[in-house]
Short mmCIF file of C-alpha atoms and ligand atoms in Angstrom, two decimals:
data_model
loop_
_atom_site.label_atom_id
_atom_site.label_comp_id
_atom_site.label_asym_id
_atom_site.label_seq_id
_atom_site.Cartn_x
_atom_site.Cartn_y
_atom_site.Cartn_z
CA MET P 1 24.00 10.10 -0.62
CA THR P 2 21.55 8.55 -3.05
CA ALA P 3 18.75 6.72 -1.33
CA GLU P 4 18.14 3.09 -2.10
CA ARG P 5 14.95 2.65 -4.11
CA ILE P 6 12.64 0.26 -2.26
CA ASP P 7 11.28 -1.95 -5.01
CA GLY P 8 7.69 -2.66 -3.97
CA LYS P 9 6.92 -4.21 -7.33
CA ALA P 10 9.60 -6.90 -6.91
CA PHE P 11 8.67 -7.48 -3.26
CA ALA P 12 4.98 -7.82 -4.20
CA ALA P 13 5.85 -10.32 -6.95
CA LEU P 14 7.72 -12.48 -4.40
CA LEU P 15 4.82 -12.26 -1.96
CA ARG P 16 2.34 -13.27 -4.69
CA GLU P 17 4.57 -16.21 -5.58
CA ARG P 18 4.71 -17.35 -1.95
CA VAL P 19 0.95 -16.98 -1.58
CA GLY P 20 0.48 -18.96 -4.81
CA ALA P 21 2.61 -21.85 -3.52
CA LEU P 22 0.76 -21.90 -0.20
CA ALA P 23 -2.61 -21.64 -1.98
CA THR P 24 -1.75 -24.93 -3.73
CA GLN P 25 -0.89 -26.52 -0.38
CA PHE P 26 -4.16 -25.19 1.03
CA GLU P 27 -6.09 -26.78 -1.83
CA HIS P 28 -4.49 -30.17 -1.08
CA LYS P 29 -5.25 -29.93 2.62
CA ALA P 30 -8.76 -28.45 2.46
CA GLY P 31 -9.97 -30.17 -0.72
CA ARG P 32 -11.03 -26.84 -2.19
CA LYS P 33 -9.49 -23.60 -3.39
CA ALA P 34 -9.36 -20.46 -1.26
CA GLY P 35 -11.98 -18.03 -2.55
CA LEU P 36 -12.29 -14.25 -2.77
CA ALA P 37 -15.60 -12.55 -3.62
CA VAL P 38 -15.42 -9.02 -4.98
CA VAL P 39 -18.56 -6.91 -5.22
CA LEU P 40 -18.67 -3.90 -7.53
CA VAL P 41 -21.71 -1.63 -7.59
CA GLY P 42 -21.98 0.76 -10.56
CA GLU P 43 -19.50 1.62 -13.28
CA ASP P 44 -16.90 3.89 -11.74
CA PRO P 45 -13.98 3.51 -14.22
CA ALA P 46 -11.20 3.45 -11.58
CA SER P 47 -13.11 0.84 -9.54
CA GLN P 48 -13.58 -1.29 -12.66
CA VAL P 49 -9.83 -1.28 -13.24
CA TYR P 50 -9.13 -2.24 -9.59
CA VAL P 51 -11.70 -5.05 -9.66
CA ARG P 52 -10.28 -6.44 -12.90
CA SER P 53 -6.74 -6.49 -11.53
CA LYS P 54 -7.89 -8.12 -8.28
CA HIS P 55 -9.67 -10.82 -10.30
CA LYS P 56 -6.59 -11.52 -12.46
CA ALA P 57 -4.24 -11.62 -9.46
CA THR P 58 -6.58 -13.93 -7.51
CA VAL P 59 -6.81 -16.43 -10.34
CA ALA P 60 -3.05 -16.21 -10.99
CA ALA P 61 -2.42 -17.11 -7.33
CA GLY P 62 -4.48 -20.29 -7.73
CA MET P 63 -7.52 -19.03 -5.85
CA GLU P 64 -11.15 -18.86 -6.81
CA SER P 65 -12.44 -15.41 -7.78
CA PHE P 66 -16.16 -14.69 -7.50
CA GLU P 67 -17.13 -11.42 -9.14
CA HIS P 68 -20.46 -9.77 -8.46
CA ARG P 69 -21.21 -6.74 -10.61
CA LEU P 70 -24.39 -4.93 -9.65
CA PRO P 71 -26.09 -1.99 -11.37
CA ALA P 72 -25.52 1.52 -9.97
CA ASP P 73 -29.16 1.74 -8.79
CA THR P 74 -28.95 -1.42 -6.63
CA SER P 75 -30.85 -0.92 -3.37
CA GLU P 76 -29.11 -1.19 -0.02
CA ALA P 77 -31.39 -4.10 0.91
CA ASP P 78 -30.32 -6.05 -2.20
CA LEU P 79 -26.64 -5.33 -1.55
CA LEU P 80 -26.94 -6.38 2.10
CA ALA P 81 -28.73 -9.57 1.00
CA LEU P 82 -25.81 -10.41 -1.31
CA VAL P 83 -23.31 -9.79 1.52
CA GLU P 84 -25.34 -12.12 3.77
CA GLN P 85 -25.33 -14.78 1.07
CA LEU P 86 -21.53 -14.48 0.72
CA ASN P 87 -21.09 -14.59 4.52
CA ALA P 88 -22.89 -17.95 4.50
CA ASP P 89 -21.10 -19.37 1.43
CA GLU P 90 -18.39 -21.85 2.48
CA ALA P 91 -16.54 -21.43 -0.82
CA VAL P 92 -16.00 -17.76 -0.03
CA ASP P 93 -13.17 -16.97 2.41
CA GLY P 94 -12.81 -13.26 1.78
CA ILE P 95 -15.35 -10.59 0.83
CA LEU P 96 -14.38 -7.24 -0.60
CA VAL P 97 -16.93 -4.57 -1.47
CA GLN P 98 -15.22 -2.09 -3.76
CA LEU P 99 -15.46 1.47 -2.40
CA PRO P 100 -16.64 4.12 -2.94
CA LEU P 101 -20.24 2.95 -3.30
CA PRO P 102 -22.75 5.08 -5.23
CA GLY P 103 -24.06 7.97 -3.10
CA HIS P 104 -27.39 6.39 -2.05
CA LEU P 105 -25.58 3.48 -0.36
CA ASP P 106 -23.99 3.75 3.08
CA ASP P 107 -20.38 2.43 2.93
CA GLN P 108 -20.24 1.91 6.70
CA ALA P 109 -23.51 -0.07 6.88
CA VAL P 110 -22.33 -2.36 4.10
CA ILE P 111 -18.90 -2.94 5.65
CA ALA P 112 -20.58 -3.63 9.00
CA ALA P 113 -22.61 -6.41 7.35
CA ILE P 114 -19.51 -8.33 6.21
CA SER P 115 -18.51 -11.13 8.58
CA PRO P 116 -15.36 -9.87 10.38
CA ASP P 117 -13.75 -13.26 9.65
CA LYS P 118 -14.18 -12.68 5.90
CA ASP P 119 -13.32 -8.97 6.01
CA VAL P 120 -9.99 -9.29 4.16
CA ASP P 121 -9.85 -5.52 3.63
CA GLY P 122 -9.71 -5.09 7.40
CA PHE P 123 -12.23 -2.23 7.37
CA HIS P 124 -14.82 -3.73 9.76
CA VAL P 125 -14.88 -2.07 13.22
CA THR P 126 -14.28 -5.48 14.78
CA ASN P 127 -10.98 -5.77 12.90
CA ALA P 128 -10.04 -2.15 13.70
CA GLY P 129 -10.72 -3.02 17.35
CA ARG P 130 -8.73 -6.25 17.16
CA LEU P 131 -5.77 -4.30 15.76
CA ALA P 132 -6.11 -1.68 18.51
CA VAL P 133 -6.01 -4.26 21.32
CA GLY P 134 -3.46 -6.58 19.69
CA GLN P 135 -5.72 -9.51 18.74
CA SER P 136 -5.31 -11.28 15.44
CA GLY P 137 -7.80 -10.20 12.82
CA PHE P 138 -7.38 -8.58 9.42
CA VAL P 139 -5.24 -5.49 8.90
CA PRO P 140 -5.94 -3.14 5.95
CA CYS P 141 -3.81 -4.17 2.98
CA THR P 142 -1.96 -0.93 2.21
CA PRO P 143 -0.52 -0.26 5.70
CA LEU P 144 0.29 -3.96 6.16
CA GLY P 145 2.18 -3.83 2.84
CA CYS P 146 4.08 -0.72 4.02
CA MET P 147 4.97 -2.54 7.23
CA MET P 148 6.34 -5.52 5.28
CA LEU P 149 8.57 -3.19 3.24
CA LEU P 150 9.78 -1.46 6.40
CA THR P 151 10.62 -4.60 8.34
CA ASP P 152 12.27 -6.14 5.28
CA ARG P 153 14.55 -3.12 5.07
CA LEU P 154 15.07 -2.19 8.72
CA GLY P 155 14.48 -5.40 10.68
CA ASP P 156 13.71 -4.45 14.27
CA LEU P 157 11.92 -1.09 14.50
CA SER P 158 12.18 -0.84 18.31
CA GLY P 159 12.78 2.67 19.54
CA LEU P 160 12.82 4.27 16.09
CA GLU P 161 10.97 7.57 15.66
CA ALA P 162 8.15 7.14 13.14
CA VAL P 163 5.97 9.92 11.77
CA VAL P 164 2.82 8.99 9.86
CA ILE P 165 1.32 11.87 7.90
CA GLY P 166 -2.42 11.22 7.48
CA ARG P 167 -4.99 9.72 9.85
CA SER P 168 -7.50 7.94 7.62
CA ASN P 169 -9.10 4.70 8.82
CA ILE P 170 -7.70 2.79 5.86
CA VAL P 171 -4.08 3.97 5.89
CA GLY P 172 -2.86 6.44 8.53
CA LYS P 173 -4.46 5.04 11.70
CA PRO P 174 -3.74 1.33 11.10
CA MET P 175 -0.22 2.25 9.95
CA ALA P 176 0.43 4.06 13.23
CA GLN P 177 -0.97 1.10 15.15
CA LEU P 178 1.32 -1.36 13.34
CA LEU P 179 4.37 0.82 13.99
CA LEU P 180 3.41 1.08 17.66
CA ASP P 181 3.03 -2.70 17.87
CA ALA P 182 6.55 -2.93 16.43
CA ASN P 183 7.78 -0.71 19.31
CA ALA P 184 8.46 2.41 17.26
CA THR P 185 7.78 5.80 18.88
CA VAL P 186 4.91 7.04 16.76
CA THR P 187 3.59 10.48 15.90
CA ILE P 188 0.50 10.91 13.73
CA ALA P 189 0.45 14.19 11.81
CA HIS P 190 -2.53 15.61 9.90
CA SER P 191 -3.91 18.80 8.38
CA ARG P 192 -4.00 20.59 11.75
CA THR P 193 -0.46 19.66 12.77
CA LYS P 194 1.65 22.71 13.61
CA ASP P 195 5.12 22.86 12.06
CA LEU P 196 4.83 19.68 9.97
CA PRO P 197 8.39 20.10 8.60
CA GLY P 198 9.69 20.21 12.19
CA VAL P 199 7.72 17.10 13.15
CA VAL P 200 8.92 15.17 10.09
CA LYS P 201 12.54 16.23 10.77
CA ARG P 202 12.79 13.99 13.84
CA ALA P 203 11.59 10.86 12.04
CA ASP P 204 13.74 7.83 11.29
CA ILE P 205 10.70 6.51 9.41
CA VAL P 206 8.30 8.73 7.46
CA VAL P 207 5.06 7.32 6.06
CA ALA P 208 3.25 9.87 3.88
CA ALA P 209 -0.45 9.11 3.23
CA VAL P 210 -1.94 12.47 2.40
CA GLY P 211 -2.94 12.75 -1.26
CA ARG P 212 -1.03 15.98 -2.03
CA ALA P 213 1.49 15.83 -4.85
CA GLU P 214 5.12 16.12 -3.71
CA MET P 215 4.17 17.91 -0.48
CA VAL P 216 6.99 16.45 1.64
CA LYS P 217 10.22 18.23 0.74
CA ALA P 218 13.82 17.02 0.97
CA GLU P 219 14.68 19.65 3.59
CA TRP P 220 11.95 18.30 5.94
CA LEU P 221 13.73 14.93 6.19
CA LYS P 222 16.32 13.78 8.69
CA ASP P 223 19.52 12.49 7.09
CA GLY P 224 19.21 8.78 6.46
CA ALA P 225 15.44 8.53 7.05
CA THR P 226 13.47 5.67 5.50
CA VAL P 227 10.56 7.07 3.50
CA ILE P 228 7.38 5.20 2.55
CA ASP P 229 5.27 7.16 0.09
CA VAL P 230 1.66 5.96 -0.04
CA GLY P 231 0.27 8.90 -2.02
CA ILE P 232 -0.93 8.50 -5.58
CA ASN P 233 -1.45 11.84 -7.30
CA ARG P 234 -1.78 12.67 -10.96
CA LEU P 235 -0.12 15.92 -12.04
CA PRO P 236 -1.79 18.04 -14.73
CA PRO P 237 -0.48 16.99 -18.18
CA ALA P 238 2.66 18.80 -19.29
CA GLU P 239 2.83 20.05 -22.86
CA GLY P 240 2.71 17.18 -25.33
CA GLU P 241 1.54 14.70 -22.68
CA GLU P 242 -1.88 13.11 -22.92
CA LYS P 243 -2.04 12.32 -19.21
CA GLY P 244 -0.13 13.91 -16.36
CA ARG P 245 2.55 11.94 -14.51
CA LEU P 246 1.77 9.95 -11.36
CA VAL P 247 3.65 11.19 -8.32
CA GLY P 248 3.60 10.49 -4.60
CA ASP P 249 3.24 12.76 -1.59
CA VAL P 250 7.03 13.10 -1.36
CA ASP P 251 9.31 15.07 -3.66
CA TYR P 252 11.19 11.94 -4.78
CA ALA P 253 13.98 13.66 -6.70
CA GLY P 254 14.87 15.85 -3.72
CA ALA P 255 14.31 13.21 -1.05
CA GLU P 256 16.66 10.80 -2.82
CA GLY P 257 19.57 13.02 -1.79
CA VAL P 258 18.71 12.90 1.94
CA ALA P 259 16.89 9.63 2.72
CA SER P 260 18.63 6.27 3.03
CA ALA P 261 15.76 4.48 1.30
CA ILE P 262 12.51 5.52 -0.36
CA THR P 263 9.60 3.91 -2.20
CA PRO P 264 8.99 5.26 -5.71
CA VAL P 265 5.56 6.15 -7.13
CA PRO P 266 4.55 4.19 -9.10
CA GLY P 267 6.22 0.86 -8.25
CA GLY P 268 6.50 1.23 -4.47
CA VAL P 269 3.55 0.79 -2.11
CA GLY P 270 0.91 0.46 -4.86
CA PRO P 271 1.75 -3.11 -6.01
CA MET P 272 1.87 -4.28 -2.38
CA THR P 273 -1.83 -3.64 -1.80
CA ILE P 274 -3.19 -6.42 -4.05
CA ALA P 275 -0.44 -8.85 -2.98
CA VAL P 276 -1.43 -8.33 0.67
CA LEU P 277 -5.11 -8.76 -0.24
CA LEU P 278 -4.25 -12.22 -1.62
CA ARG P 279 -2.25 -12.95 1.53
CA ASN P 280 -5.18 -11.90 3.75
CA THR P 281 -7.56 -14.06 1.71
CA LEU P 282 -5.35 -17.11 2.13
CA VAL P 283 -5.05 -16.46 5.88
CA ALA P 284 -8.86 -16.28 6.01
CA ALA P 285 -9.09 -19.57 4.11
CA TYR P 286 -6.80 -21.39 6.56
CA ARG P 287 -8.72 -20.00 9.52
CA ASN P 288 -12.15 -20.74 8.01
CA ALA P 289 -11.07 -24.30 7.25
CA GLY P 290 -9.84 -24.75 10.84
CA LEU P 291 -6.23 -25.25 9.65
CA ALA P 292 -3.11 -23.67 11.18
CA VAL P 293 -1.99 -20.59 9.26
CA PRO P 294 1.58 -21.16 7.93
CA GLU P 295 4.11 -18.96 9.79
CA ILE P 296 5.56 -17.46 6.63
CA LEU P 297 2.25 -15.88 5.66
P1 LIG X 1 -7.62 10.61 3.07
O1 LIG X 1 -8.01 11.77 2.20
O2 LIG X 1 -8.68 9.78 3.70
O3 LIG X 1 -6.68 11.17 4.24
C1 LIG X 1 -5.70 12.11 3.99
C2 LIG X 1 -5.04 12.52 5.29
O4 LIG X 1 -4.05 13.50 4.99
C3 LIG X 1 -6.00 13.14 6.31
O5 LIG X 1 -5.79 12.58 7.58
C4 LIG X 1 -5.65 14.62 6.27
O6 LIG X 1 -5.77 15.28 7.52
C5 LIG X 1 -4.18 14.59 5.88
N1 LIG X 1 -3.80 15.85 5.24
C6 LIG X 1 -4.43 16.49 4.24
N2 LIG X 1 -3.76 17.63 3.94
C7 LIG X 1 -2.70 17.70 4.79
C8 LIG X 1 -1.66 18.64 4.96
N3 LIG X 1 -1.58 19.74 4.22
N4 LIG X 1 -0.75 18.39 5.91
C9 LIG X 1 -0.81 17.28 6.68
N5 LIG X 1 -1.80 16.34 6.53
C10 LIG X 1 -2.72 16.57 5.60
O7 LIG X 1 -6.64 9.75 2.19
P2 LIG X 1 -6.21 8.19 2.27
O8 LIG X 1 -5.58 7.91 3.58
O9 LIG X 1 -7.30 7.34 1.81
O10 LIG X 1 -5.10 8.17 1.12
C11 LIG X 1 -3.94 8.96 1.18
C12 LIG X 1 -3.17 8.86 -0.11
O11 LIG X 1 -2.77 7.51 -0.30
C13 LIG X 1 -3.96 9.21 -1.37
O12 LIG X 1 -3.07 9.80 -2.30
C14 LIG X 1 -4.42 7.87 -1.90
O13 LIG X 1 -4.61 7.89 -3.30
C15 LIG X 1 -3.24 7.01 -1.53
N6 LIG X 1 -3.59 5.60 -1.35
C16 LIG X 1 -2.80 4.69 -1.97
C17 LIG X 1 -3.05 3.35 -1.82
C18 LIG X 1 -2.13 2.39 -2.50
O14 LIG X 1 -2.49 1.26 -2.75
N7 LIG X 1 -0.88 2.76 -2.76
C19 LIG X 1 -4.19 2.84 -1.07
C20 LIG X 1 -4.91 3.88 -0.35
C21 LIG X 1 -4.62 5.21 -0.53
P3 LIG X 1 -7.19 15.53 8.25
O15 LIG X 1 -7.56 14.21 8.84
O16 LIG X 1 -6.85 16.54 9.27
O17 LIG X 1 -8.13 16.00 7.20
#
């Protein structure tokens, strides 16, 4: 068997298109564009790349992008004051503070200052709580994107065995919560799990969010499993290469022979994250404007 490659890039492009069309409708109804504010503190090169792509994608979807670039030595008081200003700004529907922040700033304190109704990253404890008790709020973009790929492929997940490897607040835990809400039987594995290969073997759905290159081996997988690989790991450069290859947490070449479907890295989960961020921002805009959120979002 050769597993079907789940094309996250194509799915994300469709989602961005749909969000773009609905963003135009929103503009007609609300008399303004939906707006996303992104705050970047310091000059971390990876964060600069992320912020640039978020800006481009926001504008391409017909939304307003407000970028705030602050120097690395910005005080916490100044950053909190900017967040307060964005909370109060009616043109801003979503606020994203790019993490990690420089060491002298407390990520949690800054996230806590964002209005939960503008927290399109879904990192605020209020949104984590809403997800836990089944209220509508904002769900972190990466696990929500994984869930869209899973339901697109599998439809109803009721009764399926799902194993999530990783328990971070931004991927593993919300992923498990979403799978539980979809009536899967969910196991969360982590670094202290005994017999990880044995745990993974019973899964119809495997979501790997670990950060260890090609850790999950073909022989760990149940025949026909659906595999979602969240990991992004750069291998050391091989001879003649300037940069090492990007790989996921799953040994793709091996897993292809056992799984029924698998996301590649790159081109799987990665592109979904920004597309879902745009979706969350548009949902925030509808809610903030007191308009009904279209079903298809
Ligand atoms: P974290 O480092 O926060 O969490 C990693 C998790 O993996 C932890 O729960 C840890 O367990 C677990 N873990 C570590 N080693 C093992 C092991 N040997 N066996 C089983 N579990 C283990 O990472 P994130 O959740 O933030 O990210 C995970 C991966 O996903 C990374 O590669 C990251 O780059 C990628 N990522 C990709 C995104 C995308 O857009 N595609 C977005 C976000 C992340 P414990 O809790 O016990 O320490």
